[in-house]
GROMACS .gro file of C-alpha atoms in nm:
model
  443
    1MET     CA    1  -0.110   0.402  -3.196
    2ARG     CA    2   0.214   0.174  -3.091
    3LYS     CA    3   0.447   0.428  -2.982
    4ASP     CA    4   0.835   0.310  -3.090
    5PHE     CA    5   1.011   0.219  -2.787
    6ALA     CA    6   1.287  -0.002  -3.030
    7GLY     CA    7   1.657   0.198  -2.896
    8LYS     CA    8   1.530   0.353  -2.595
    9THR     CA    9   1.706   0.289  -2.229
   10ILE     CA   10   1.366   0.198  -1.957
   11ALA     CA   11   1.434   0.167  -1.575
   12VAL     CA   12   1.198   0.010  -1.445
   13LEU     CA   13   1.126  -0.054  -1.021
   14GLY     CA   14   1.046  -0.400  -0.945
   15LEU     CA   15   1.064  -0.714  -0.974
   16ALA     CA   16   0.654  -0.870  -0.895
   17ARG     CA   17   0.408  -0.925  -1.164
   18SER     CA   18   0.393  -0.564  -1.365
   19GLY     CA   19   0.790  -0.491  -1.321
   20MET     CA   20   0.845  -0.811  -1.534
   21ALA     CA   21   0.566  -0.792  -1.746
   22CYS     CA   22   0.734  -0.443  -1.827
   23ALA     CA   23   1.086  -0.570  -1.868
   24GLU     CA   24   0.932  -0.874  -2.144
   25VAL     CA   25   0.738  -0.669  -2.295
   26LEU     CA   26   0.952  -0.367  -2.393
   27THR     CA   27   1.275  -0.595  -2.421
   28ALA     CA   28   1.046  -0.741  -2.702
   29LEU     CA   29   0.975  -0.413  -2.846
   30GLY     CA   30   1.368  -0.310  -2.910
   31ALA     CA   31   1.417  -0.130  -2.572
   32THR     CA   32   1.687  -0.165  -2.300
   33VAL     CA   33   1.531  -0.251  -2.001
   34ARG     CA   34   1.746  -0.191  -1.665
   35LEU     CA   35   1.559  -0.414  -1.333
   36TYR     CA   36   1.589  -0.225  -0.990
   37ASP     CA   37   1.457  -0.393  -0.656
   38SER     CA   38   1.570  -0.385  -0.320
   39LYS     CA   39   1.541  -0.725  -0.279
   40THR     CA   40   1.784  -0.952  -0.210
   41GLU     CA   41   1.833  -1.260  -0.533
   42SER     CA   42   1.750  -1.537  -0.271
   43GLU     CA   43   1.459  -1.377  -0.222
   44LEU     CA   44   1.339  -1.304  -0.554
   45VAL     CA   45   1.564  -1.713  -0.712
   46ASP     CA   46   1.272  -1.745  -0.975
   47ALA     CA   47   1.194  -1.355  -1.032
   48VAL     CA   48   1.561  -1.317  -1.193
   49GLN     CA   49   1.562  -1.621  -1.319
   50ALA     CA   50   1.322  -1.444  -1.577
   51ALA     CA   51   1.544  -1.146  -1.657
   52ARG     CA   52   1.825  -1.342  -1.738
   53ALA     CA   53   1.662  -1.525  -2.000
   54LEU     CA   54   1.565  -1.213  -2.147
   55GLY     CA   55   1.909  -1.086  -2.134
   56ILE     CA   56   1.870  -0.864  -1.784
   57GLU     CA   57   2.144  -0.867  -1.531
   58PRO     CA   58   1.910  -0.712  -1.266
   59CYS     CA   59   2.048  -0.474  -0.997
   60LEU     CA   60   1.902  -0.621  -0.644
   61GLY     CA   61   1.952  -0.519  -0.264
   62GLY     CA   62   1.920  -0.212  -0.310
   63VAL     CA   63   2.134  -0.058  -0.599
   64ALA     CA   64   2.117   0.310  -0.616
   65VAL     CA   65   1.931   0.387  -0.969
   66ASP     CA   66   2.170   0.485  -1.308
   67TYR     CA   67   1.942   0.833  -1.445
   68VAL     CA   68   2.247   0.861  -1.632
   69GLU     CA   69   2.105   0.844  -2.021
   70LEU     CA   70   1.743   0.748  -1.872
   71ASP     CA   71   1.472   0.753  -2.129
   72CYS     CA   72   1.205   0.719  -1.846
   73LEU     CA   73   1.191   0.536  -1.478
   74ILE     CA   74   0.853   0.300  -1.470
   75THR     CA   75   0.816   0.273  -1.093
   76SER     CA   76   0.591  -0.026  -0.907
   77PRO     CA   77   0.284   0.072  -0.770
   78GLY     CA   78   0.425  -0.041  -0.426
   79VAL     CA   79   0.651   0.205  -0.412
   80ARG     CA   80   0.478   0.538  -0.269
   81ARG     CA   81   0.534   0.868  -0.481
   82ASP     CA   82   0.760   1.051  -0.223
   83ALA     CA   83   0.994   0.756  -0.204
   84SER     CA   84   1.407   0.901  -0.233
   85VAL     CA   85   1.427   0.667  -0.583
   86LEU     CA   86   1.075   0.853  -0.743
   87GLN     CA   87   1.165   1.222  -0.638
   88GLU     CA   88   1.550   1.148  -0.799
   89ALA     CA   89   1.412   1.109  -1.081
   90VAL     CA   90   1.176   1.427  -1.198
   91ARG     CA   91   1.507   1.627  -0.995
   92ALA     CA   92   1.730   1.510  -1.310
   93GLY     CA   93   1.467   1.531  -1.532
   94VAL     CA   94   1.403   1.166  -1.526
   95PRO     CA   95   1.003   1.077  -1.699
   96VAL     CA   96   0.890   0.864  -1.427
   97TRP     CA   97   0.581   0.609  -1.472
   98SER     CA   98   0.321   0.364  -1.408
   99GLU     CA   99   0.267   0.091  -1.590
  100ILE     CA  100  -0.053   0.117  -1.679
  101GLU     CA  101   0.051   0.486  -1.856
  102ALA     CA  102   0.319   0.235  -2.054
  103ALA     CA  103   0.024  -0.009  -2.078
  104TYR     CA  104  -0.103   0.301  -2.271
  105ARG     CA  105   0.158   0.339  -2.494
  106VAL     CA  106   0.221   0.014  -2.585
  107ALA     CA  107  -0.127  -0.022  -2.742
  108ARG     CA  108  -0.307  -0.092  -3.014
  109ALA     CA  109  -0.668  -0.174  -2.898
  110PRO     CA  110  -0.850   0.024  -2.734
  111MET     CA  111  -0.896   0.058  -2.332
  112LEU     CA  112  -1.252   0.107  -2.117
  113ALA     CA  113  -1.068   0.154  -1.709
  114ILE     CA  114  -1.294   0.206  -1.423
  115THR     CA  115  -1.136   0.301  -1.058
  116GLY     CA  116  -1.289   0.397  -0.720
  117THR     CA  117  -1.275   0.266  -0.392
  118ASN     CA  118  -1.476   0.029  -0.398
  119GLY     CA  119  -1.680  -0.257  -0.670
  120LYS     CA  120  -1.396  -0.227  -0.847
  121THR     CA  121  -1.349  -0.549  -0.965
  122THR     CA  122  -1.667  -0.703  -1.014
  123THR     CA  123  -1.786  -0.378  -1.279
  124THR     CA  124  -1.465  -0.513  -1.437
  125ALA     CA  125  -1.493  -0.816  -1.421
  126LEU     CA  126  -1.887  -0.792  -1.590
  127LEU     CA  127  -1.740  -0.520  -1.821
  128GLY     CA  128  -1.552  -0.792  -1.992
  129GLU     CA  129  -1.746  -1.041  -1.988
  130MET     CA  130  -2.012  -0.768  -2.132
  131ALA     CA  131  -1.780  -0.729  -2.418
  132ARG     CA  132  -1.704  -1.112  -2.473
  133ALA     CA  133  -2.127  -1.159  -2.499
  134ALA     CA  134  -2.084  -0.943  -2.832
  135GLY     CA  135  -1.834  -1.111  -2.946
  136ARG     CA  136  -1.524  -0.877  -2.907
  137MET     CA  137  -1.171  -1.070  -2.804
  138THR     CA  138  -1.122  -0.896  -2.455
  139PHE     CA  139  -0.853  -0.888  -2.220
  140VAL     CA  140  -0.909  -0.797  -1.885
  141ALA     CA  141  -0.610  -0.696  -1.701
  142GLY     CA  142  -0.497  -0.395  -1.449
  143ASN     CA  143  -0.572  -0.426  -1.075
  144ILE     CA  144  -0.730  -0.696  -0.996
  145ALA     CA  145  -0.721  -1.029  -0.900
  146ALA     CA  146  -0.985  -1.269  -0.906
  147GLY     CA  147  -0.916  -1.604  -0.993
  148GLU     CA  148  -0.771  -1.730  -1.280
  149ILE     CA  149  -0.781  -1.330  -1.314
  150ALA     CA  150  -0.422  -1.186  -1.344
  151MET     CA  151  -0.334  -1.026  -1.641
  152PRO     CA  152  -0.084  -0.636  -1.637
  153LEU     CA  153  -0.220  -0.437  -1.854
  154ILE     CA  154   0.029  -0.405  -2.100
  155LYS     CA  155   0.043  -0.745  -2.124
  156ALA     CA  156  -0.285  -0.700  -2.283
  157ALA     CA  157  -0.175  -0.450  -2.459
  158PHE     CA  158   0.082  -0.581  -2.597
  159GLU     CA  159  -0.095  -0.868  -2.707
  160ALA     CA  160  -0.419  -0.692  -2.842
  161ALA     CA  161  -0.510  -0.678  -3.125
  162PRO     CA  162  -0.634  -0.314  -3.307
  163GLU     CA  163  -1.028  -0.427  -3.312
  164ASP     CA  164  -0.997  -0.604  -2.916
  165VAL     CA  165  -1.128  -0.474  -2.636
  166ILE     CA  166  -0.845  -0.426  -2.292
  167VAL     CA  167  -1.097  -0.351  -1.987
  168ALA     CA  168  -0.905  -0.289  -1.704
  169GLU     CA  169  -0.905  -0.240  -1.353
  170ILE     CA  170  -0.737   0.109  -1.234
  171SER     CA  171  -0.589   0.155  -0.878
  172SER     CA  172  -0.522   0.513  -0.734
  173PHE     CA  173  -0.124   0.415  -0.679
  174GLN     CA  174  -0.127   0.313  -1.084
  175LEU     CA  175  -0.273   0.657  -1.132
  176GLU     CA  176  -0.058   0.881  -0.927
  177TRP     CA  177   0.195   0.851  -1.209
  178ILE     CA  178   0.057   0.948  -1.541
  179ASP     CA  179   0.083   1.108  -1.898
  180THR     CA  180  -0.094   1.056  -2.142
  181PHE     CA  181  -0.298   0.798  -2.021
  182GLN     CA  182  -0.697   0.800  -2.169
  183PRO     CA  183  -0.902   0.492  -2.168
  184ARG     CA  184  -1.152   0.522  -2.453
  185VAL     CA  185  -1.493   0.481  -2.165
  186ALA     CA  186  -1.342   0.582  -1.799
  187ALA     CA  187  -1.522   0.553  -1.459
  188LEU     CA  188  -1.470   0.650  -1.153
  189LEU     CA  189  -1.799   0.436  -0.881
  190ASN     CA  190  -1.728   0.553  -0.551
  191ILE     CA  191  -1.460   0.798  -0.325
  192THR     CA  192  -1.444   0.713   0.002
  193PRO     CA  193  -1.127   0.666   0.280
  194ASP     CA  194  -0.832   0.431   0.253
  195HIS     CA  195  -0.520   0.351   0.180
  196GLY     CA  196  -0.479   0.580   0.434
  197ASP     CA  197  -0.119   0.414   0.491
  198ARG     CA  198   0.020   0.608   0.189
  199GLN     CA  199  -0.209   0.914   0.058
  200THR     CA  200  -0.358   1.152   0.244
  201PRO     CA  201  -0.762   1.167   0.195
  202GLU     CA  202  -0.675   1.484  -0.045
  203GLU     CA  203  -0.438   1.300  -0.260
  204TYR     CA  204  -0.619   0.981  -0.212
  205ALA     CA  205  -0.959   1.186  -0.445
  206ALA     CA  206  -0.693   1.358  -0.682
  207ALA     CA  207  -0.549   0.995  -0.825
  208LYS     CA  208  -0.864   0.846  -0.847
  209TRP     CA  209  -1.020   1.172  -1.099
  210ARG     CA  210  -0.690   1.133  -1.278
  211ILE     CA  211  -0.885   0.872  -1.463
  212PHE     CA  212  -1.045   1.157  -1.633
  213GLU     CA  213  -0.747   1.368  -1.693
  214ASN     CA  214  -0.639   1.318  -2.059
  215GLN     CA  215  -0.916   1.218  -2.193
  216SER     CA  216  -1.086   1.414  -2.470
  217ALA     CA  217  -1.453   1.549  -2.648
  218GLY     CA  218  -1.485   1.204  -2.832
  219ASP     CA  219  -1.486   0.983  -2.457
  220THR     CA  220  -1.722   0.902  -2.169
  221ALA     CA  221  -1.661   0.983  -1.819
  222VAL     CA  222  -1.938   0.682  -1.652
  223LEU     CA  223  -1.890   0.921  -1.291
  224ASN     CA  224  -2.113   0.807  -1.009
  225ALA     CA  225  -2.354   1.117  -0.915
  226SER     CA  226  -2.222   1.172  -0.546
  227LEU     CA  227  -1.934   1.307  -0.691
  228LEU     CA  228  -2.091   1.554  -0.998
  229GLY     CA  229  -2.038   1.846  -0.758
  230ASP     CA  230  -1.674   1.839  -0.679
  231PRO     CA  231  -1.515   2.066  -0.878
  232ARG     CA  232  -1.300   1.817  -1.054
  233ALA     CA  233  -1.624   1.714  -1.243
  234GLU     CA  234  -1.632   2.000  -1.436
  235GLN     CA  235  -1.286   1.965  -1.570
  236ILE     CA  236  -1.410   1.671  -1.703
  237GLN     CA  237  -1.353   1.708  -2.069
  238ALA     CA  238  -1.542   1.416  -2.222
  239ARG     CA  239  -1.924   1.329  -2.188
  240VAL     CA  240  -1.993   1.254  -1.942
  241GLU     CA  241  -2.221   0.923  -1.778
  242PRO     CA  242  -2.358   1.014  -1.422
  243PHE     CA  243  -2.566   0.660  -1.205
  244GLY     CA  244  -2.545   0.609  -0.843
  245ARG     CA  245  -2.885   0.491  -0.537
  246GLU     CA  246  -3.139   0.738  -0.650
  247ASN     CA  247  -3.404   0.530  -0.857
  248ILE     CA  248  -3.166   0.233  -0.978
  249ALA     CA  249  -3.383  -0.033  -1.064
  250GLU     CA  250  -3.606   0.252  -1.291
  251ARG     CA  251  -3.209   0.326  -1.494
  252LEU     CA  252  -3.121  -0.076  -1.443
  253SER     CA  253  -3.476  -0.144  -1.648
  254GLU     CA  254  -3.263  -0.025  -1.985
  255PHE     CA  255  -3.047  -0.330  -1.997
  256VAL     CA  256  -3.164  -0.542  -1.739
  257THR     CA  257  -3.433  -0.576  -1.463
  258VAL     CA  258  -3.361  -0.609  -1.105
  259SER     CA  259  -3.507  -0.970  -1.074
  260GLU     CA  260  -3.235  -1.059  -1.336
  261LEU     CA  261  -2.905  -1.060  -1.178
  262LYS     CA  262  -2.737  -1.306  -0.949
  263LEU     CA  263  -2.565  -1.041  -0.784
  264ILE     CA  264  -2.683  -0.921  -0.425
  265GLY     CA  265  -2.653  -0.548  -0.278
  266THR     CA  266  -2.778  -0.288  -0.378
  267HIS     CA  267  -2.375  -0.190  -0.397
  268ASN     CA  268  -2.377  -0.459  -0.709
  269GLN     CA  269  -2.687  -0.285  -0.880
  270GLU     CA  270  -2.494   0.060  -0.881
  271ASN     CA  271  -2.205  -0.200  -1.015
  272VAL     CA  272  -2.447  -0.317  -1.281
  273LEU     CA  273  -2.563  -0.026  -1.431
  274ALA     CA  274  -2.222   0.171  -1.417
  275ALA     CA  275  -2.079  -0.140  -1.589
  276ALA     CA  276  -2.394  -0.120  -1.894
  277LEU     CA  277  -2.358   0.229  -1.925
  278MET     CA  278  -2.004   0.250  -2.009
  279ALA     CA  279  -2.077  -0.080  -2.232
  280ARG     CA  280  -2.327   0.107  -2.441
  281ALA     CA  281  -2.138   0.391  -2.438
  282PHE     CA  282  -1.806   0.198  -2.622
  283GLY     CA  283  -2.092   0.099  -2.823
  284LEU     CA  284  -2.119  -0.305  -2.761
  285PRO     CA  285  -2.587  -0.390  -2.783
  286GLY     CA  286  -2.831  -0.432  -2.513
  287ASP     CA  287  -2.884  -0.818  -2.556
  288ALA     CA  288  -2.523  -0.827  -2.524
  289ILE     CA  289  -2.551  -0.626  -2.175
  290ARG     CA  290  -2.827  -0.770  -2.074
  291LYS     CA  291  -2.766  -1.119  -2.091
  292ALA     CA  292  -2.398  -1.101  -1.971
  293ALA     CA  293  -2.602  -0.892  -1.660
  294ALA     CA  294  -2.801  -1.137  -1.620
  295GLU     CA  295  -2.600  -1.472  -1.602
  296PHE     CA  296  -2.335  -1.321  -1.439
  297ARG     CA  297  -2.230  -1.482  -1.088
  298GLY     CA  298  -1.990  -1.229  -0.957
  299VAL     CA  299  -1.583  -1.304  -0.855
  300VAL     CA  300  -1.427  -1.408  -0.637
  301HIS     CA  301  -1.328  -1.316  -0.317
  302ARG     CA  302  -1.643  -1.074  -0.331
  303LEU     CA  303  -2.003  -1.246  -0.144
  304GLU     CA  304  -1.894  -1.563  -0.250
  305PRO     CA  305  -2.111  -1.808  -0.211
  306VAL     CA  306  -1.897  -2.082  -0.010
  307ALA     CA  307  -2.132  -2.318   0.211
  308GLU     CA  308  -2.443  -2.426   0.383
  309PHE     CA  309  -2.492  -2.639   0.573
  310GLY     CA  310  -2.648  -2.677   0.953
  311GLY     CA  311  -2.905  -2.357   0.817
  312VAL     CA  312  -2.642  -2.150   0.827
  313ARG     CA  313  -2.481  -1.993   0.513
  314TYR     CA  314  -2.149  -1.880   0.437
  315ILE     CA  315  -1.991  -1.598   0.296
  316ASN     CA  316  -1.640  -1.500   0.194
  317ASN     CA  317  -1.593  -1.157   0.097
  318SER     CA  318  -1.215  -1.146   0.190
  319MET     CA  319  -1.208  -0.826  -0.071
  320CYS     CA  320  -1.358  -0.589   0.243
  321THR     CA  321  -1.093  -0.425   0.338
  322ASN     CA  322  -1.208  -0.086   0.422
  323ALA     CA  323  -1.500   0.070   0.654
  324ASP     CA  324  -1.767   0.178   0.309
  325ALA     CA  325  -1.665  -0.214   0.176
  326PHE     CA  326  -1.784  -0.336   0.492
  327ALA     CA  327  -2.053  -0.104   0.545
  328ARG     CA  328  -2.225  -0.183   0.133
  329SER     CA  329  -2.079  -0.563   0.330
  330LEU     CA  330  -2.395  -0.571   0.547
  331GLU     CA  331  -2.606  -0.402   0.406
  332ALA     CA  332  -2.635  -0.722   0.165
  333ILE     CA  333  -2.744  -0.927   0.357
  334GLU     CA  334  -3.032  -0.907   0.458
  335GLN     CA  335  -3.048  -1.177   0.712
  336PRO     CA  336  -2.877  -1.212   1.043
  337LYS     CA  337  -2.484  -1.261   1.117
  338ILE     CA  338  -2.216  -1.329   1.240
  339VAL     CA  339  -1.932  -1.162   1.067
  340ILE     CA  340  -1.546  -1.279   1.131
  341MET     CA  341  -1.376  -0.928   1.130
  342GLY     CA  342  -1.080  -0.712   1.161
  343GLY     CA  343  -0.708  -0.744   1.032
  344VAL     CA  344  -0.447  -0.429   0.968
  345PHE     CA  345  -0.692  -0.140   1.007
  346LYS     CA  346  -0.646   0.063   0.665
  347GLY     CA  347  -0.721   0.483   0.774
  348GLY     CA  348  -1.016   0.658   0.865
  349GLU     CA  349  -1.209   0.602   1.142
  350LEU     CA  350  -1.319   0.300   1.363
  351THR     CA  351  -1.616   0.478   1.471
  352THR     CA  352  -1.740   0.409   1.091
  353LEU     CA  353  -1.694  -0.017   1.128
  354ALA     CA  354  -1.860   0.003   1.448
  355GLU     CA  355  -2.129   0.228   1.333
  356ALA     CA  356  -2.193   0.027   1.014
  357VAL     CA  357  -2.250  -0.289   1.303
  358ARG     CA  358  -2.462  -0.161   1.513
  359ALA     CA  359  -2.693  -0.028   1.245
  360SER     CA  360  -2.758  -0.382   1.059
  361ASP     CA  361  -2.839  -0.714   1.260
  362VAL     CA  362  -2.560  -0.892   1.331
  363ARG     CA  363  -2.536  -1.042   1.636
  364SER     CA  364  -2.136  -1.151   1.632
  365VAL     CA  365  -1.887  -0.996   1.600
  366VAL     CA  366  -1.537  -1.271   1.617
  367LEU     CA  367  -1.225  -1.060   1.596
  368ILE     CA  368  -0.863  -1.176   1.448
  369GLY     CA  369  -0.525  -1.006   1.387
  370ARG     CA  370  -0.307  -0.695   1.481
  371SER     CA  371  -0.614  -0.480   1.513
  372ALA     CA  372  -0.824  -0.608   1.644
  373PRO     CA  373  -0.826  -0.430   2.006
  374GLN     CA  374  -0.889  -0.153   1.806
  375ILE     CA  375  -1.171  -0.208   1.672
  376ASP     CA  376  -1.325  -0.385   1.973
  377ASP     CA  377  -1.293  -0.036   2.175
  378ALA     CA  378  -1.475   0.099   1.894
  379LEU     CA  379  -1.752  -0.137   1.920
  380GLN     CA  380  -1.837  -0.119   2.304
  381SER     CA  381  -1.846   0.248   2.254
  382VAL     CA  382  -2.161   0.312   2.063
  383GLY     CA  383  -2.227   0.009   2.284
  384TYR     CA  384  -2.174  -0.291   2.114
  385THR     CA  385  -2.095  -0.578   2.322
  386LYS     CA  386  -2.129  -0.920   2.184
  387THR     CA  387  -1.833  -0.999   2.071
  388HIS     CA  388  -1.527  -1.260   2.091
  389ARG     CA  389  -1.151  -1.304   1.962
  390ALA     CA  390  -0.967  -1.530   1.799
  391GLU     CA  391  -0.626  -1.637   1.758
  392SER     CA  392  -0.620  -1.786   1.473
  393LEU     CA  393  -0.878  -1.800   1.097
  394GLN     CA  394  -1.010  -2.157   1.053
  395ALA     CA  395  -1.022  -2.043   1.504
  396ALA     CA  396  -1.242  -1.813   1.458
  397THR     CA  397  -1.471  -1.984   1.207
  398ASN     CA  398  -1.521  -2.251   1.462
  399LEU     CA  399  -1.645  -2.031   1.706
  400ALA     CA  400  -1.835  -1.845   1.428
  401ARG     CA  401  -1.981  -2.207   1.309
  402ASP     CA  402  -2.105  -2.222   1.718
  403LEU     CA  403  -2.229  -1.886   1.839
  404ALA     CA  404  -2.469  -1.946   1.452
  405ARG     CA  405  -2.849  -2.063   1.454
  406ALA     CA  406  -3.012  -2.135   1.165
  407GLY     CA  407  -3.118  -1.888   0.899
  408ASP     CA  408  -2.785  -1.673   0.992
  409VAL     CA  409  -2.490  -1.589   0.760
  410VAL     CA  410  -2.158  -1.617   0.858
  411VAL     CA  411  -1.981  -1.395   0.652
  412LEU     CA  412  -1.563  -1.300   0.638
  413ALA     CA  413  -1.571  -0.919   0.582
  414PRO     CA  414  -1.241  -0.789   0.755
  415ALA     CA  415  -1.263  -0.388   0.677
  416CYS     CA  416  -0.909  -0.437   0.704
  417ALA     CA  417  -0.550  -0.585   0.572
  418SER     CA  418  -0.472  -0.887   0.549
  419PHE     CA  419  -0.082  -0.863   0.557
  420ASP     CA  420  -0.049  -0.943   0.921
  421MET     CA  421  -0.131  -1.338   0.870
  422PHE     CA  422  -0.171  -1.384   0.498
  423ARG     CA  423  -0.023  -1.315   0.160
  424ASP     CA  424  -0.251  -1.119   0.023
  425PHE     CA  425  -0.662  -1.108   0.051
  426GLU     CA  426  -0.656  -1.368  -0.204
  427ASP     CA  427  -0.444  -1.578   0.069
  428ARG     CA  428  -0.728  -1.506   0.419
  429GLY     CA  429  -0.999  -1.581   0.167
  430ASP     CA  430  -0.871  -1.926  -0.002
  431GLN     CA  431  -0.835  -2.009   0.379
  432PHE     CA  432  -1.142  -1.902   0.509
  433LYS     CA  433  -1.286  -2.155   0.273
  434GLU     CA  434  -1.158  -2.458   0.314
  435ALA     CA  435  -1.216  -2.402   0.697
  436VAL     CA  436  -1.568  -2.367   0.608
  437ARG     CA  437  -1.572  -2.670   0.430
  438ARG     CA  438  -1.315  -2.892   0.673
  439LEU     CA  439  -1.596  -2.775   0.953
  440GLU     CA  440  -1.869  -2.901   0.645
  441ARG     CA  441  -1.707  -3.201   0.577
  442GLU     CA  442  -1.739  -3.252   0.944
  443ALA     CA  443  -2.092  -3.209   0.951
   0.00000   0.00000   0.00000
């Protein structure tokens, strides 16, 4: 049920994608919106023009938030939970929401929501395809960036009719500031160390578990079976549907056979099972679930085939930004590998990366980025010495080509954030694909 925003005064932090979507939607619903950003007008030219088109004069350059007569403050996922602007709002008694909380209050259509450390985007995109195969008008939105899929959740919530369905990828940062957010079906795919630069391991896990916080007996919680022993699993009020690697082929056979899948890797079988369980819980028919699962080829930057020449395959897995995703990437590729990795390591044990390399059939590692020296040291400490350094991604791709033999796979699996050398992981993946295609043209 859409809540009434008419006459409300709402502050929105950040003029990025989700902030501007909040401003647009809430203004359309009759709210008075105040926009704040620490950047200057020269850094936000397009966003400022869009704000003024809505009749909003944004407060820029670190202007303090005015909490007087403010009904709520919607924060950007880029703002740390302990930021003074949010803590001041709490002290002033102003409710703080994330965009997904506002979206839930705006929505008329049911929401199916997915979180976890790894596999979110693949599971979200596949579940969206299952809903479409069932003939439902489907909005795939939230913390998802996969090619043309990049819709803020509040925009989907505003546009979706009651009979439609919203499939949402949800991050830990978005879950920090929820209040009533209650997805009809929610999934927690896994929890492994991530975002150590922003959240302690316990804060990160606690945020992830909040996806089930407001569910009731009529809802469904799809939960990785490895998390059933966590005391927080006992607090879930929804019907719990566990999934995991144990008997994965047998469980999948309720929906689709493993041989029908185009996705590679056991971790992707888990993603397919999670999506199928969510689809069934929502009432989607089995034939639609099977059809979508069998036809789904994955999303960009996730074990994405790029090219094959000289007997060598090239795979883009730029979305691999943490140690667990890295280990799963290597596990999914059975052939000998030349691995391009590095960037800004986000926290955790570097030895975890090194052990994953040592345990897999990795012929050589080409290191790039800020954390390359530390990763190299970790690899050397476990006895892995076949490392190389490159100053750019093109140079790394050239070197990987030279190191590879027929039958090998060259894979970009950074295990790190991208912001030292690239705009984001998508930019990194796109540059890798262009580097590979340049080599293919030369070949």
